[in-house]
Short mmCIF file of C-alpha atoms in Angstrom, two decimals:
data_model
loop_
_atom_site.label_atom_id
_atom_site.label_comp_id
_atom_site.label_asym_id
_atom_site.label_seq_id
_atom_site.Cartn_x
_atom_site.Cartn_y
_atom_site.Cartn_z
CA UNK H 1 -0.31 -0.20 0.22
CA UNK H 2 1.04 3.54 -0.88
CA UNK H 3 0.03 6.55 1.13
CA UNK H 4 0.49 9.36 -0.95
CA UNK H 5 0.75 12.38 1.54
CA UNK H 6 0.48 15.86 -0.36
CA UNK H 7 1.77 18.11 2.05
CA UNK H 8 1.39 21.88 2.28
CA UNK H 9 4.84 23.93 1.49
CA UNK H 10 2.54 26.98 3.02
CA UNK H 11 3.97 26.53 6.74
CA UNK H 12 6.83 23.72 8.64
CA UNK H 13 2.89 23.00 10.58
CA UNK H 14 1.13 20.79 7.57
CA UNK H 15 4.38 18.99 7.96
CA UNK H 16 4.81 18.53 11.94
CA UNK H 17 0.84 17.68 11.77
CA UNK H 18 1.38 15.13 8.71
CA UNK H 19 4.21 14.01 10.21
CA UNK H 20 2.51 12.95 13.91
CA UNK H 21 -0.39 11.31 11.62
CA UNK H 22 2.06 9.10 9.45
CA UNK H 23 4.48 7.93 12.53
CA UNK H 24 1.32 6.96 14.27
CA UNK H 25 -0.25 5.13 10.91
CA UNK H 26 3.50 3.70 10.89
CA UNK H 27 3.20 2.24 13.73
CA UNK H 28 0.32 0.10 12.81
CA UNK H 29 1.25 -0.74 9.33
CA UNK H 30 4.82 -0.56 9.27
CA UNK H 31 4.14 -2.62 5.85
CA UNK H 32 2.91 0.54 3.71
CA UNK H 33 4.84 2.95 1.61
CA UNK H 34 4.53 6.34 3.12
CA UNK H 35 5.68 8.66 0.29
CA UNK H 36 5.75 12.59 1.17
CA UNK H 37 4.27 14.83 -2.04
CA UNK H 38 5.25 18.54 -0.76
CA UNK H 39 7.84 21.66 -1.20
CA UNK H 40 8.96 21.68 2.43
CA UNK H 41 13.08 21.18 2.80
CA UNK H 42 14.50 17.88 3.28
CA UNK H 43 15.99 18.72 6.55
CA UNK H 44 12.32 19.56 8.03
CA UNK H 45 10.95 16.06 6.61
CA UNK H 46 14.07 14.49 8.31
CA UNK H 47 14.11 15.84 11.50
CA UNK H 48 10.00 16.05 12.00
CA UNK H 49 10.05 12.15 10.60
CA UNK H 50 12.64 10.73 12.47
CA UNK H 51 12.87 7.13 12.08
CA UNK H 52 10.24 6.82 10.56
CA UNK H 53 10.83 5.64 6.47
CA UNK H 54 9.55 7.88 3.57
CA UNK H 55 9.93 8.94 0.23
CA UNK H 56 9.85 12.63 -1.14
CA UNK H 57 8.64 13.12 -4.16
CA UNK H 58 8.75 17.89 -4.43
CA UNK H 59 5.90 18.70 -5.67
CA UNK H 60 3.52 22.24 -4.87
CA UNK H 61 0.10 21.14 -4.77
CA UNK H 62 -1.29 24.50 -3.64
CA UNK H 63 0.06 28.05 -2.67
CA UNK H 64 -1.74 29.00 0.36
CA UNK H 65 -0.83 32.64 1.20
CA UNK H 66 2.40 34.35 0.28
CA UNK H 67 3.83 36.29 3.40
CA UNK H 68 5.13 39.31 3.93
CA UNK H 69 6.92 37.84 7.28
CA UNK H 70 5.45 35.46 9.78
CA UNK H 71 2.66 37.93 10.93
CA UNK H 72 1.30 39.67 7.86
CA UNK H 73 0.48 38.42 4.27
CA UNK H 74 1.15 39.71 0.88
CA UNK H 75 -1.86 39.47 -1.51
CA UNK H 76 -0.29 40.81 -4.67
CA UNK H 77 2.16 38.23 -5.07
CA UNK H 78 -0.44 35.02 -3.43
CA UNK H 79 -2.44 36.02 -6.96
CA UNK H 80 1.06 35.47 -8.80
CA UNK H 81 1.33 32.72 -7.42
CA UNK H 82 -1.99 31.26 -7.83
CA UNK H 83 -2.09 31.79 -11.37
CA UNK H 84 1.58 30.45 -12.36
CA UNK H 85 0.69 27.06 -9.97
CA UNK H 86 -2.73 26.95 -12.09
CA UNK H 87 -0.71 26.62 -15.46
CA UNK H 88 1.65 23.99 -13.85
CA UNK H 89 -0.62 21.70 -11.93
CA UNK H 90 -1.91 19.58 -15.33
CA UNK H 91 2.00 18.60 -15.73
CA UNK H 92 2.55 17.89 -12.56
CA UNK H 93 -0.87 15.49 -12.02
CA UNK H 94 -0.08 13.68 -14.90
CA UNK H 95 3.98 13.16 -14.19
CA UNK H 96 2.97 12.13 -10.59
CA UNK H 97 -0.57 9.71 -11.65
CA UNK H 98 2.46 7.94 -14.32
CA UNK H 99 4.77 7.75 -11.80
CA UNK H 100 2.26 6.21 -8.99
CA UNK H 101 0.92 3.44 -11.74
CA UNK H 102 3.76 2.38 -12.24
CA UNK H 103 4.32 1.46 -9.02
CA UNK H 104 2.01 -1.15 -8.93
CA UNK H 105 -0.01 -0.56 -5.47
CA UNK H 106 -2.78 0.15 -4.12
CA UNK H 107 -2.72 3.90 -3.45
CA UNK H 108 -4.33 6.00 -0.51
CA UNK H 109 -4.29 9.51 -0.94
CA UNK H 110 -3.84 12.22 1.76
CA UNK H 111 -3.79 15.93 1.40
CA UNK H 112 -3.10 18.72 3.89
CA UNK H 113 -4.90 20.51 2.53
CA UNK H 114 -4.06 21.10 -1.32
CA UNK H 115 -7.52 21.58 -3.23
CA UNK H 116 -5.46 19.91 -6.42
CA UNK H 117 -4.72 16.92 -4.66
CA UNK H 118 -8.61 16.05 -5.67
CA UNK H 119 -7.33 16.10 -9.89
CA UNK H 120 -4.75 13.36 -8.69
CA UNK H 121 -6.85 11.21 -6.98
CA UNK H 122 -9.68 11.37 -9.34
CA UNK H 123 -7.14 10.74 -12.05
CA UNK H 124 -6.05 7.25 -10.04
CA UNK H 125 -9.61 6.32 -9.17
CA UNK H 126 -7.87 6.18 -5.32
CA UNK H 127 -9.19 7.12 -2.14
CA UNK H 128 -8.73 11.01 -1.28
CA UNK H 129 -9.00 11.90 2.86
CA UNK H 130 -8.51 15.29 3.39
CA UNK H 131 -7.17 16.31 6.80
CA UNK H 132 -6.93 19.90 8.34
CA UNK H 133 -8.42 22.83 10.43
CA UNK H 134 -9.26 25.03 7.66
CA UNK H 135 -9.20 24.43 3.72
CA UNK H 136 -7.89 27.28 1.72
CA UNK H 137 -11.52 28.41 0.90
CA UNK H 138 -12.22 29.67 4.20
CA UNK H 139 -9.14 31.53 3.55
CA UNK H 140 -9.18 33.12 0.80
CA UNK H 141 -13.11 34.14 1.02
CA UNK H 142 -12.20 36.90 3.73
CA UNK H 143 -9.79 38.00 1.81
CA UNK H 144 -12.38 39.33 -0.85
CA UNK H 145 -12.07 40.73 -4.34
CA UNK H 146 -10.64 38.11 -6.92
CA UNK H 147 -9.59 35.54 -4.58
CA UNK H 148 -13.81 35.18 -3.98
CA UNK H 149 -13.10 33.29 -7.04
CA UNK H 150 -10.40 30.97 -6.16
CA UNK H 151 -11.99 30.31 -2.76
CA UNK H 152 -15.34 29.00 -4.89
CA UNK H 153 -12.42 26.72 -7.38
CA UNK H 154 -11.20 25.13 -3.81
CA UNK H 155 -14.63 24.06 -2.74
CA UNK H 156 -15.54 22.56 -5.08
CA UNK H 157 -12.51 20.96 -4.95
CA UNK H 158 -12.43 19.67 -1.25
CA UNK H 159 -15.98 18.39 -2.05
CA UNK H 160 -14.88 15.62 -4.42
CA UNK H 161 -13.19 14.02 -1.53
CA UNK H 162 -13.47 11.20 0.01
CA UNK H 163 -13.96 11.67 3.69
CA UNK H 164 -12.01 14.60 5.84
CA UNK H 165 -10.19 14.06 9.18
CA UNK H 166 -11.30 17.54 10.96
CA UNK H 167 -8.92 18.60 12.95
CA UNK H 168 -8.68 21.05 16.35
CA UNK H 169 -9.17 24.89 16.41
CA UNK H 170 -11.15 24.33 13.00
CA UNK H 171 -12.71 26.93 10.93
CA UNK H 172 -15.96 25.90 8.29
CA UNK H 173 -15.49 23.04 6.15
CA UNK H 174 -18.76 22.74 4.21
CA UNK H 175 -17.69 20.11 1.90
CA UNK H 176 -20.42 17.87 1.85
CA UNK H 177 -18.04 14.51 3.02
CA UNK H 178 -17.90 12.40 5.90
CA UNK H 179 -16.30 14.20 9.14
CA UNK H 180 -14.10 12.39 11.54
CA UNK H 181 -13.18 14.85 14.41
CA UNK H 182 -9.99 13.85 15.84
CA UNK H 183 -7.83 15.32 18.97
CA UNK H 184 -5.04 17.24 19.49
CA UNK H 185 -2.56 16.21 16.66
CA UNK H 186 1.69 16.41 18.36
CA UNK H 187 4.57 14.00 17.92
CA UNK H 188 5.86 12.80 20.58
CA UNK H 189 9.57 14.91 22.02
CA UNK H 190 12.60 12.57 20.99
CA UNK H 191 15.59 12.01 23.38
CA UNK H 192 16.62 12.10 27.11
CA UNK H 193 15.25 15.32 28.92
CA UNK H 194 17.22 15.84 31.85
CA UNK H 195 20.21 14.80 29.38
CA UNK H 196 19.44 17.58 27.51
CA UNK H 197 19.00 20.14 30.10
CA UNK H 198 22.77 19.99 31.31
CA UNK H 199 23.86 19.85 27.48
CA UNK H 200 21.97 22.91 27.09
CA UNK H 201 23.34 24.36 30.10
CA UNK H 202 19.57 25.90 31.02
CA UNK H 203 17.70 26.14 34.20
CA UNK H 204 16.42 23.11 36.04
CA UNK H 205 12.92 26.19 36.46
CA UNK H 206 10.84 25.80 33.88
CA UNK H 207 9.15 29.13 34.09
CA UNK H 208 12.54 30.45 33.20
CA UNK H 209 13.29 29.31 29.83
CA UNK H 210 11.29 30.37 27.04
CA UNK H 211 10.75 28.76 23.61
CA UNK H 212 10.65 31.27 20.64
CA UNK H 213 9.77 30.81 17.35
CA UNK H 214 7.49 32.12 14.90
CA UNK H 215 7.53 29.08 11.96
CA UNK H 216 9.66 28.73 8.95
CA UNK H 217 9.79 32.29 7.53
CA UNK H 218 10.77 33.23 11.57
CA UNK H 219 11.00 37.05 12.64
CA UNK H 220 13.98 39.05 13.59
CA UNK H 221 14.01 40.43 17.07
CA UNK H 222 16.57 42.99 18.07
CA UNK H 223 18.89 41.53 20.19
CA UNK H 224 18.54 44.29 22.51
CA UNK H 225 14.96 43.20 23.41
CA UNK H 226 16.23 39.40 25.22
CA UNK H 227 18.41 41.97 27.79
CA UNK H 228 14.98 42.98 28.89
CA UNK H 229 14.80 39.80 30.63
CA UNK H 230 18.09 38.53 32.12
CA UNK H 231 16.18 35.97 34.29
CA UNK H 232 15.20 34.02 31.56
CA UNK H 233 17.40 32.21 29.08
CA UNK H 234 15.55 31.80 25.11
CA UNK H 235 15.69 29.08 22.93
CA UNK H 236 15.91 30.84 19.59
CA UNK H 237 16.01 29.43 15.61
CA UNK H 238 18.54 32.23 14.41
CA UNK H 239 22.33 31.51 15.73
CA UNK H 240 22.83 34.88 14.48
CA UNK H 241 20.57 36.11 17.31
CA UNK H 242 21.78 33.50 19.91
CA UNK H 243 25.19 35.12 19.38
CA UNK H 244 23.74 38.60 19.81
CA UNK H 245 21.81 37.87 22.98
CA UNK H 246 23.74 36.93 25.89
CA UNK H 247 21.00 34.63 27.29
CA UNK H 248 19.66 33.39 23.90
CA UNK H 249 20.42 29.59 22.32
CA UNK H 250 20.12 29.15 19.41
CA UNK H 251 18.27 25.47 18.81
CA UNK H 252 20.69 22.78 18.44
CA UNK H 253 20.95 20.56 14.98
CA UNK H 254 18.71 18.19 14.47
CA UNK H 255 16.54 18.72 17.20
CA UNK H 256 12.93 20.09 17.00
CA UNK H 257 11.04 22.64 19.45
CA UNK H 258 9.10 20.09 20.08
CA UNK H 259 11.93 18.07 22.00
CA UNK H 260 12.72 21.00 23.79
CA UNK H 261 9.58 22.30 25.19
CA UNK H 262 9.69 19.63 28.21
CA UNK H 263 12.17 22.15 29.23
CA UNK H 264 10.24 25.33 28.80
CA UNK H 265 7.35 26.74 30.73
CA UNK H 266 5.96 29.58 28.07
CA UNK H 267 6.35 29.75 24.37
CA UNK H 268 6.33 33.59 22.46
CA UNK H 269 4.72 32.59 18.85
CA UNK H 270 2.56 33.42 16.58
CA UNK H 271 -0.67 31.24 15.60
CA UNK H 272 -0.26 28.19 14.37
CA UNK H 273 -2.16 24.77 14.48
CA UNK H 274 1.23 22.26 15.49
CA UNK H 275 2.70 24.96 17.63
CA UNK H 276 -0.28 25.38 19.89
CA UNK H 277 -0.74 21.63 19.74
CA UNK H 278 2.54 20.78 20.89
CA UNK H 279 2.40 23.32 23.56
CA UNK H 280 -1.05 22.42 25.04
CA UNK H 281 -0.31 18.25 25.09
CA UNK H 282 4.02 19.30 26.99
CA UNK H 283 2.03 21.74 29.20
CA UNK H 284 3.92 24.92 28.37
CA UNK H 285 2.07 28.66 28.03
CA UNK H 286 1.84 30.19 25.03
CA UNK H 287 2.50 34.00 24.52
CA UNK H 288 0.68 34.65 21.35
CA UNK H 289 1.25 37.64 19.16
CA UNK H 290 -1.37 38.41 17.03
CA UNK H 291 -1.65 38.03 12.92
CA UNK H 292 -2.56 40.04 10.59
CA UNK H 293 -4.33 39.26 7.42
CA UNK H 294 -4.85 35.45 7.62
CA UNK H 295 -8.46 34.71 8.78
CA UNK H 296 -7.29 30.86 10.68
CA UNK H 297 -5.42 33.66 13.23
CA UNK H 298 -8.38 34.72 14.85
CA UNK H 299 -10.11 31.48 14.70
CA UNK H 300 -6.75 30.04 16.90
CA UNK H 301 -6.40 32.87 19.00
CA UNK H 302 -10.02 32.41 19.96
CA UNK H 303 -9.53 28.24 20.48
CA UNK H 304 -6.46 29.69 22.69
CA UNK H 305 -8.48 31.38 25.27
CA UNK H 306 -10.80 28.62 25.18
CA UNK H 307 -8.59 25.79 25.92
CA UNK H 308 -4.87 27.16 26.82
CA UNK H 309 -2.68 29.05 29.42
CA UNK H 310 -1.83 32.07 27.78
CA UNK H 311 -0.68 35.86 27.24
CA UNK H 312 -1.85 37.99 24.34
CA UNK H 313 0.13 40.12 23.01
CA UNK H 314 0.16 43.04 19.99
CA UNK H 315 2.81 43.08 17.01
CA UNK H 316 3.95 46.56 19.03
CA UNK H 317 4.20 44.69 22.10
CA UNK H 318 6.63 42.56 20.38
CA UNK H 319 8.87 45.17 18.76
CA UNK H 320 9.31 46.95 22.67
CA UNK H 321 9.89 43.56 24.53
CA UNK H 322 6.85 43.88 26.67
CA UNK H 323 6.55 40.07 26.43
CA UNK H 324 4.69 39.83 30.15
CA UNK H 325 6.64 37.01 30.69
CA UNK H 326 6.67 38.30 34.40
CA UNK H 327 2.69 37.51 34.17
CA UNK H 328 1.03 34.78 35.61
CA UNK H 329 -1.10 33.29 32.63
CA UNK H 330 -4.44 33.77 31.88
CA UNK H 331 -6.40 30.66 32.60
CA UNK H 332 -8.59 29.12 29.91
CA UNK H 333 -12.29 30.05 29.81
CA UNK H 334 -12.93 26.01 29.16
CA UNK H 335 -11.52 23.00 29.49
CA UNK H 336 -8.50 21.59 28.10
CA UNK H 337 -8.91 19.49 24.22
CA UNK H 338 -8.31 15.61 24.43
CA UNK H 339 -4.42 14.17 22.93
CA UNK H 340 -4.04 11.52 20.87
CA UNK H 341 -5.67 12.82 17.62
CA UNK H 342 -2.40 11.35 15.81
CA UNK H 343 -3.88 8.18 16.53
CA UNK H 344 -7.16 8.46 15.92
CA UNK H 345 -6.13 10.27 12.09
CA UNK H 346 -4.24 6.52 11.95
CA UNK H 347 -7.29 5.11 12.46
CA UNK H 348 -9.16 6.97 10.20
CA UNK H 349 -6.83 6.48 7.14
CA UNK H 350 -6.67 2.50 8.09
CA UNK H 351 -10.18 2.32 7.37
CA UNK H 352 -10.45 3.76 4.31
CA UNK H 353 -7.74 2.41 2.69
CA UNK H 354 -8.41 0.35 -0.83
CA UNK H 355 -8.59 -3.30 -0.50
#
């Protein structure tokens, strides 16, 4: 059996989510071939999947939203990229369908959440399971103007799937498909926690350690801002920043942010599905910087207020160093979300596998 996963290159969160689910699937069916069809870079995939074997096909199945930076969108660039990809997709679909037929094995398509995967599944006559907490129809619609037509096209393609694995923090996905809700989808930290703490010379008090993460694009912060918090140690992705701020440490190569979360008390970040899942399952408070121009961001922010300990920050507060690390976390208004969604999603995939 080939599980062919079309993974969005919009951000690392999609890849992290799929990695968690496919790790659970691999534990159940190690004989399945896992093929990752994605523009996500190989170093990220290698770290995300760890010991889980996979094959990679460097394909792009959707544009998503072109970002000006980690906190803002570039609408004109997104429209240009959508038009360009539309011209390239027919050739890619034909090539991938031909390659899959050559393998001579049954195929199950998983898509997170590129609409064009529907065309590939149709060409193969294969079942298609969507997985996500939103579709691009819900993102493009609020952007208005010419994005309205793209939203309608995406929704029509989504309705051609077989089923939907609906993840937490979900937007409306009115695709008229069988829906399978799951809990938080998060991988498991790797390595020995205490050995890692000693290796990095981190304080034993988790509240003194803060992970700073703004996704694959990152977000450049002035090193002087970290000096405002001398009693905290910060784990950052940018080695240059770590060299400039005395209390900042670069993430060691090969380690995922998830591997470091058990050592942290708080996460300073933008709205992001996988970041939320990982932090909440590891008991880490989230200091959330609001994001503009992306409809999912408000949904995530609202869900965090309901389900996770948090502080909400503006972009201006972030840039001023007003990170509120000395203040208690605001408790959620409702209870926590259930974990274990990666295993539930794996079971759904098994149920749709062709004979």
